[in-house]
PDB file of C-alpha atoms in Angstrom:
ATOM      1  CA  MET A  38     -24.890   4.009 -90.444  1.00 59.00           C
ATOM      2  CA  TYR A  39     -22.513   5.707 -87.998  1.00 73.00           C
ATOM      3  CA  SER A  40     -19.156   4.043 -87.587  1.00 85.00           C
ATOM      4  CA  PRO A  41     -16.465   5.496 -85.291  1.00 88.00           C
ATOM      5  CA  GLN A  42     -13.764   3.718 -87.299  1.00 89.00           C
ATOM      6  CA  TYR A  43     -15.044   5.149 -90.591  1.00 85.00           C
ATOM      7  CA  ARG A  44     -15.287   8.646 -89.110  1.00 84.00           C
ATOM      8  CA  GLU A  45     -11.717   8.455 -87.807  1.00 89.00           C
ATOM      9  CA  ARG A  46     -10.424   7.182 -91.146  1.00 89.00           C
ATOM     10  CA  LEU A  47     -12.263   9.903 -93.085  1.00 82.00           C
ATOM     11  CA  GLN A  48     -11.029  12.554 -90.655  1.00 84.00           C
ATOM     12  CA  ARG A  49      -7.383  11.446 -91.146  1.00 88.00           C
ATOM     13  CA  TRP A  50      -7.803  11.503 -94.930  1.00 85.00           C
ATOM     14  CA  PHE A  51      -9.516  14.909 -94.837  1.00 80.00           C
ATOM     15  CA  LYS A  52      -6.774  16.441 -92.692  1.00 82.00           C
ATOM     16  CA  GLY A  53      -4.058  14.965 -94.903  1.00 84.00           C
ATOM     17  CA  ASN A  54      -5.633  15.857 -98.243  1.00 79.00           C
ATOM     18  CA  VAL A  55      -8.004  18.784 -97.789  1.00 76.00           C
ATOM     19  CA  ILE A  56      -7.272  20.775 -94.640  1.00 76.00           C
ATOM     20  CA  SER A  57      -4.217  20.166 -92.532  1.00 73.00           C
ATOM     21  CA  ASP A  58      -5.077  22.773 -89.901  1.00 73.00           C
ATOM     22  CA  ILE A  59      -8.695  23.911 -89.788  1.00 69.00           C
ATOM     23  CA  VAL A  60      -7.844  26.695 -87.317  1.00 71.00           C
ATOM     24  CA  MET A  61      -5.490  28.278 -89.847  1.00 78.00           C
ATOM     25  CA  THR A  62      -7.877  27.879 -92.799  1.00 78.00           C
ATOM     26  CA  SER A  63      -9.561  31.084 -93.903  1.00 83.00           C
ATOM     27  CA  PRO A  64     -13.330  31.449 -93.619  1.00 84.00           C
ATOM     28  CA  THR A  65     -13.523  31.852 -97.394  1.00 82.00           C
ATOM     29  CA  ASP A  66     -11.679  28.576 -97.983  1.00 81.00           C
ATOM     30  CA  LEU A  67     -13.855  26.799 -95.423  1.00 82.00           C
ATOM     31  CA  ALA A  68     -17.008  28.114 -97.116  1.00 84.00           C
ATOM     32  CA  ALA A  69     -15.794  26.900-100.528  1.00 81.00           C
ATOM     33  CA  ILE A  70     -14.964  23.459 -99.120  1.00 82.00           C
ATOM     34  CA  LEU A  71     -18.325  23.150 -97.368  1.00 84.00           C
ATOM     35  CA  ILE A  72     -20.199  24.221-100.502  1.00 85.00           C
ATOM     36  CA  ALA A  73     -18.308  21.693-102.617  1.00 83.00           C
ATOM     37  CA  ASP A  74     -18.903  18.953-100.031  1.00 84.00           C
ATOM     38  CA  GLY A  75     -22.598  19.776 -99.884  1.00 86.00           C
ATOM     39  CA  ILE A  76     -22.941  19.568-103.665  1.00 85.00           C
ATOM     40  CA  TRP A  77     -21.002  16.298-103.751  1.00 84.00           C
ATOM     41  CA  TYR A  78     -23.080  14.698-100.970  1.00 84.00           C
ATOM     42  CA  SER A  79     -26.277  15.880-102.611  1.00 84.00           C
ATOM     43  CA  ASN A  80     -25.281  14.253-105.890  1.00 82.00           C
ATOM     44  CA  VAL A  81     -24.022  11.037-104.300  1.00 84.00           C
ATOM     45  CA  LEU A  82     -27.114  10.592-102.154  1.00 85.00           C
ATOM     46  CA  GLY A  83     -29.451  11.619-104.958  1.00 84.00           C
ATOM     47  CA  LEU A  84     -31.064  14.324-102.851  1.00 84.00           C
ATOM     48  CA  SER A  85     -31.106  16.885-105.636  1.00 78.00           C
ATOM     49  CA  SER A  86     -29.212  17.714-108.734  1.00 80.00           C
ATOM     50  CA  LEU A  87     -28.178  21.136-109.874  1.00 83.00           C
ATOM     51  CA  THR A  88     -28.804  22.372-113.368  1.00 87.00           C
ATOM     52  CA  ALA A  89     -25.863  23.405-115.519  1.00 87.00           C
ATOM     53  CA  LYS A  90     -26.896  27.031-115.011  1.00 93.00           C
ATOM     54  CA  GLN A  91     -26.921  26.646-111.209  1.00 89.00           C
ATOM     55  CA  LYS A  92     -23.492  24.999-111.256  1.00 85.00           C
ATOM     56  CA  SER A  93     -22.164  27.833-113.385  1.00 88.00           C
ATOM     57  CA  GLN A  94     -23.643  30.439-111.032  1.00 90.00           C
ATOM     58  CA  ILE A  95     -22.053  28.763-108.012  1.00 86.00           C
ATOM     59  CA  GLU A  96     -18.706  28.579-109.794  1.00 84.00           C
ATOM     60  CA  ILE A  97     -18.889  32.286-110.642  1.00 89.00           C
ATOM     61  CA  LEU A  98     -19.839  33.151-107.055  1.00 85.00           C
ATOM     62  CA  LEU A  99     -16.949  31.129-105.629  1.00 79.00           C
ATOM     63  CA  THR A 100     -14.498  32.558-108.148  1.00 82.00           C
ATOM     64  CA  LYS A 101     -15.462  36.100-107.156  1.00 81.00           C
ATOM     65  CA  THR A 102     -15.272  35.283-103.449  1.00 69.00           C
ATOM     66  CA  ILE A 103     -12.007  33.397-103.482  1.00 62.00           C
TER      67      ILE A 103
END
């Protein structure tokens, strides 16, 4: 499933649309991005689904942190 071309393309998109300079991105922002990515991948791959209450709790946690 690994494709160097796909990885390069995704990396260009990510840098252009999410994080332009990962070194300058705050740890809090990186944590929020990684949490959101993890939830998205989990939903897309059908690994688990969060309840509405869990989603709300995560949103509250991120709002307090950021």
